[in-house]
Amino acid sequence: QSALTQPASVSGSPGQSITISCTGTSSDIGGFNYVSWYQQHPGKAPKLMIYEVTNRPSGVSNRFSGSKSGNTASLTISGLQAEDEANYYCCSYSTTSSLVFGGGTKLSVL
Amino acid sequence: QVQLQESGPGLVKPSETLSLTCTVSGGSVNSRNDYWTWIRQPPGKGLEWIGYFYYGGSTSYKPSLKSRVTISADTSRNQFSLKLSSVTAADTAVYYCARLHSSRWPDGIGDWGQGTLVTVSS
């Protein structure tokens, strides 16, 4: 059970849009519509931003959206704000009845 | 709003058993709606799902940790716990307890504790 693959870092300017990819296999991302995304600021606990590929919990800005195609899921953040600078982790359910996380992506807002 | 607080030793010796407790407020570990979860994060690295406990004693663990992990609940104290045996330095991490509500099963872990750092060292 390998970790999902994310880019180590992405960056964007305030107001721009960015997309973070998360690549797995047919045993996880490709096999289920159970992909979530977590935001983590340094020294803080992760925060759920997206679940079941596209669902946003109440209170999460609609600037955050999720999608999936095949074995790859994506998180898009539009209208980048300074407060979005954080680490982002994808997560998927897998055929082993467990959850697997990505290695994380550091988002820098320039 | 559920609140979770981890507690336990911050230092464990190699080959010993790591034991952590999570105290739940604003919810019940005896709820049929919740999966009580442990996740860890080695310093400077990514998140790793360990497993969960569900009402009635059902559990699910990460396959590579299954032989060393036990997650259980104490309904009288409204706590759930993690035991990880035969620890090595690779088990050094911040350990988070969390709640997964059944409406967001299996991937929407919405409530997290603040995390506690456990270091494995002699």
Short mmCIF file of C-alpha atoms in Angstrom, two decimals:
data_model
loop_
_atom_site.label_atom_id
_atom_site.label_comp_id
_atom_site.label_asym_id
_atom_site.label_seq_id
_atom_site.Cartn_x
_atom_site.Cartn_y
_atom_site.Cartn_z
CA GLN A 1 0.00 0.00 0.00
CA SER A 2 2.01 2.99 -1.28
CA ALA A 3 1.30 6.59 -0.49
CA LEU A 4 -0.51 8.62 -3.11
CA THR A 5 1.71 10.86 -5.26
CA GLN A 6 1.49 14.64 -4.94
CA PRO A 7 3.82 17.38 -6.18
CA ALA A 8 6.11 18.56 -3.41
CA SER A 9 5.21 22.20 -3.96
CA VAL A 10 3.04 24.55 -5.97
CA SER A 11 2.82 28.31 -5.93
CA GLY A 12 0.59 31.09 -7.14
CA SER A 13 -0.10 34.78 -6.76
CA PRO A 14 -3.03 36.25 -4.86
CA GLY A 15 -6.18 36.06 -6.95
CA GLN A 16 -4.89 33.32 -9.20
CA SER A 17 -6.07 29.70 -9.35
CA ILE A 18 -3.91 26.66 -8.69
CA THR A 19 -4.48 22.92 -8.96
CA ILE A 20 -2.84 20.21 -6.89
CA SER A 21 -2.81 16.71 -8.33
CA CYS A 22 -2.91 13.42 -6.47
CA THR A 23 -2.13 10.21 -8.33
CA GLY A 24 -2.96 6.73 -7.12
CA THR A 25 -3.97 3.44 -8.64
CA SER A 26 -7.08 1.46 -9.49
CA SER A 27 -6.88 0.04 -5.96
CA ASP A 28 -7.52 3.41 -4.37
CA ILE A 29 -8.40 6.61 -6.22
CA GLY A 30 -9.47 4.84 -9.39
CA GLY A 31 -11.60 2.31 -7.58
CA PHE A 32 -13.72 4.51 -5.33
CA ASN A 33 -15.29 7.95 -5.19
CA TYR A 34 -13.79 8.44 -1.76
CA VAL A 35 -11.09 11.09 -2.08
CA SER A 36 -10.62 13.81 0.49
CA TRP A 37 -8.32 16.79 0.90
CA TYR A 38 -6.89 18.26 4.09
CA GLN A 39 -5.29 21.63 4.75
CA GLN A 40 -2.62 21.84 7.43
CA HIS A 41 -0.97 24.99 8.68
CA PRO A 42 2.39 24.59 10.48
CA GLY A 43 1.99 23.26 14.00
CA LYS A 44 -1.76 22.76 13.59
CA ALA A 45 -4.03 19.78 13.11
CA PRO A 46 -5.27 19.04 9.59
CA LYS A 47 -8.60 20.49 8.47
CA LEU A 48 -11.01 18.71 6.15
CA MET A 49 -11.58 20.73 2.98
CA ILE A 50 -13.13 18.22 0.53
CA TYR A 51 -14.55 14.70 0.93
CA GLU A 52 -16.06 12.16 -1.47
CA VAL A 53 -14.14 13.83 -4.31
CA THR A 54 -16.28 16.96 -4.58
CA ASN A 55 -18.12 17.61 -1.31
CA ARG A 56 -17.29 20.63 0.82
CA PRO A 57 -18.04 20.59 4.57
CA SER A 58 -20.06 23.54 5.78
CA GLY A 59 -17.82 26.50 6.53
CA VAL A 60 -15.26 25.71 3.84
CA SER A 61 -14.98 28.39 1.18
CA ASN A 62 -16.41 27.60 -2.26
CA ARG A 63 -13.04 28.68 -3.63
CA PHE A 64 -12.00 25.10 -2.91
CA SER A 65 -13.17 22.39 -5.30
CA GLY A 66 -12.28 18.79 -6.02
CA SER A 67 -12.43 16.50 -9.02
CA LYS A 68 -11.25 13.11 -10.19
CA SER A 69 -10.37 11.46 -13.50
CA GLY A 70 -9.25 7.87 -13.56
CA ASN A 71 -6.53 7.32 -10.98
CA THR A 72 -5.86 11.03 -10.44
CA ALA A 73 -7.69 13.44 -8.16
CA SER A 74 -7.27 17.20 -8.10
CA LEU A 75 -7.84 20.06 -5.71
CA THR A 76 -8.39 23.48 -7.23
CA ILE A 77 -8.18 26.68 -5.23
CA SER A 78 -9.46 29.77 -6.99
CA GLY A 79 -8.92 33.39 -5.99
CA LEU A 80 -5.82 32.53 -3.98
CA GLN A 81 -5.48 34.30 -0.65
CA ALA A 82 -2.51 34.61 1.67
CA GLU A 83 -4.30 32.45 4.26
CA ASP A 84 -4.38 29.54 1.80
CA GLU A 85 -0.63 29.10 2.20
CA ALA A 86 -0.34 25.70 3.88
CA ASN A 87 0.37 22.03 3.28
CA TYR A 88 -2.34 20.04 1.50
CA TYR A 89 -2.83 16.28 1.72
CA CYS A 90 -5.01 14.06 -0.40
CA CYS A 91 -6.49 10.87 0.99
CA SER A 92 -8.27 7.91 -0.57
CA TYR A 93 -10.09 4.80 0.54
CA SER A 94 -8.45 1.64 -0.74
CA THR A 95 -9.22 -1.99 -1.47
CA THR A 96 -7.51 -2.96 1.81
CA SER A 97 -10.41 -1.24 3.63
CA SER A 98 -8.04 1.42 4.87
CA LEU A 99 -7.19 5.02 4.08
CA VAL A 100 -4.03 6.06 2.29
CA PHE A 101 -2.65 9.61 2.25
CA GLY A 102 -0.53 11.49 -0.23
CA GLY A 103 2.90 12.81 0.70
CA GLY A 104 1.64 16.38 0.87
CA THR A 105 2.02 19.53 -1.22
CA LYS A 106 3.31 22.83 0.11
CA LEU A 107 1.34 25.73 -1.34
CA SER A 108 3.11 29.06 -1.43
CA VAL A 109 1.18 32.26 -2.11
CA LEU A 110 3.71 34.64 -3.62
CA GLN B 1 -19.02 20.20 18.32
CA VAL B 2 -16.87 17.25 19.32
CA GLN B 3 -13.59 18.03 21.04
CA LEU B 4 -10.73 15.57 21.32
CA GLN B 5 -7.64 15.64 23.52
CA GLU B 6 -4.71 13.24 23.32
CA SER B 7 -2.69 12.28 26.38
CA GLY B 8 0.14 9.91 27.18
CA PRO B 9 3.91 9.63 27.52
CA GLY B 10 5.99 11.80 25.23
CA LEU B 11 8.95 9.43 25.35
CA VAL B 12 8.91 5.68 24.82
CA LYS B 13 11.88 3.29 24.73
CA PRO B 14 12.57 1.11 21.69
CA SER B 15 10.86 -2.31 21.78
CA GLU B 16 8.30 -1.08 24.35
CA THR B 17 4.60 -0.34 23.84
CA LEU B 18 3.34 3.14 23.00
CA SER B 19 0.05 3.91 24.75
CA LEU B 20 -2.08 6.98 24.10
CA THR B 21 -5.55 8.00 25.21
CA CYS B 22 -8.01 10.34 23.57
CA THR B 23 -10.65 11.99 25.75
CA VAL B 24 -13.86 12.87 23.93
CA SER B 25 -16.18 15.73 24.88
CA GLY B 26 -19.33 16.75 23.07
CA GLY B 27 -19.78 13.21 21.75
CA SER B 28 -19.84 9.57 22.83
CA VAL B 29 -17.43 6.76 22.01
CA ASN B 30 -20.49 4.53 22.29
CA SER B 31 -22.16 6.25 19.34
CA ARG B 32 -23.25 4.19 16.33
CA ASN B 33 -22.52 7.23 14.15
CA ASP B 34 -18.82 7.67 14.77
CA TYR B 35 -15.53 5.97 13.92
CA TRP B 36 -12.84 6.86 16.46
CA THR B 37 -9.61 7.19 14.55
CA TRP B 38 -5.85 7.50 15.07
CA ILE B 39 -3.53 9.15 12.53
CA ARG B 40 0.15 9.98 12.89
CA GLN B 41 2.66 12.31 11.28
CA PRO B 42 6.44 11.83 11.58
CA PRO B 43 8.29 15.13 12.02
CA GLY B 44 8.45 17.00 8.71
CA LYS B 45 6.59 14.24 6.87
CA GLY B 46 3.09 13.36 5.72
CA LEU B 47 0.04 11.89 7.40
CA GLU B 48 -0.41 8.17 7.99
CA TRP B 49 -3.74 6.56 8.85
CA ILE B 50 -3.39 4.01 11.67
CA GLY B 51 -6.93 2.75 12.13
CA TYR B 52 -10.25 3.18 13.87
CA PHE B 53 -12.58 1.74 16.50
CA TYR B 54 -16.32 1.53 15.88
CA TYR B 55 -19.31 0.89 18.10
CA GLY B 56 -19.47 -2.60 19.52
CA GLY B 57 -15.77 -3.29 19.16
CA SER B 58 -15.30 -3.35 15.40
CA THR B 59 -11.87 -2.18 14.27
CA SER B 60 -9.91 -1.54 11.09
CA TYR B 61 -6.15 -1.09 10.91
CA LYS B 62 -3.53 -0.15 8.34
CA PRO B 63 -2.32 -3.51 7.00
CA SER B 64 1.38 -2.83 7.61
CA LEU B 65 0.71 -1.92 11.27
CA LYS B 66 -1.99 -4.46 12.00
CA SER B 67 0.25 -6.91 13.88
CA ARG B 68 1.33 -4.20 16.35
CA VAL B 69 -1.78 -2.03 16.79
CA THR B 70 -4.77 -2.17 19.09
CA ILE B 71 -7.44 0.55 19.22
CA SER B 72 -10.11 0.22 21.89
CA ALA B 73 -12.62 2.32 23.80
CA ASP B 74 -13.56 2.85 27.44
CA THR B 75 -17.21 3.90 27.41
CA SER B 76 -17.25 4.61 31.16
CA ARG B 77 -14.61 7.30 30.72
CA ASN B 78 -15.66 8.33 27.19
CA GLN B 79 -12.15 7.70 25.95
CA PHE B 80 -10.53 5.64 23.26
CA SER B 81 -6.95 4.47 23.16
CA LEU B 82 -4.09 3.43 20.92
CA LYS B 83 -1.51 0.78 21.75
CA LEU B 84 1.43 0.21 19.41
CA SER B 85 3.84 -2.52 20.40
CA SER B 86 7.52 -3.14 19.64
CA VAL B 87 8.16 0.49 18.72
CA THR B 88 11.25 1.72 16.90
CA ALA B 89 12.53 5.18 16.00
CA ALA B 90 10.37 5.01 12.88
CA ASP B 91 7.32 5.28 15.13
CA THR B 92 8.37 8.74 16.32
CA ALA B 93 5.56 11.05 15.27
CA VAL B 94 2.83 13.45 16.24
CA TYR B 95 -0.18 11.26 16.98
CA TYR B 96 -3.64 12.65 16.31
CA CYS B 97 -6.93 11.26 17.51
CA ALA B 98 -9.89 12.10 15.33
CA ARG B 99 -13.56 11.44 14.70
CA LEU B 100 -15.03 10.23 11.44
CA HIS B 101 -18.80 10.66 11.33
CA SER B 102 -20.73 7.95 9.50
CA SER B 103 -22.25 10.54 7.14
CA ARG B 104 -18.76 11.14 5.79
CA TRP B 105 -17.46 7.57 5.92
CA PRO B 106 -14.82 6.63 4.96
CA ASP B 107 -12.71 9.62 4.00
CA GLY B 108 -14.15 12.75 5.61
CA ILE B 109 -12.38 13.00 8.96
CA GLY B 110 -13.84 16.23 10.28
CA ASP B 111 -12.77 16.50 13.91
CA TRP B 112 -9.19 16.28 15.12
CA GLY B 113 -7.32 16.59 18.38
CA GLN B 114 -4.39 18.95 18.62
CA GLY B 115 -1.89 16.11 18.38
CA THR B 116 0.78 14.85 20.75
CA LEU B 117 4.42 14.19 19.94
CA VAL B 118 5.75 10.78 20.88
CA THR B 119 9.48 10.20 20.59
CA VAL B 120 10.95 6.70 20.57
CA SER B 121 14.42 6.81 22.07
CA SER B 122 16.47 5.10 24.72
#
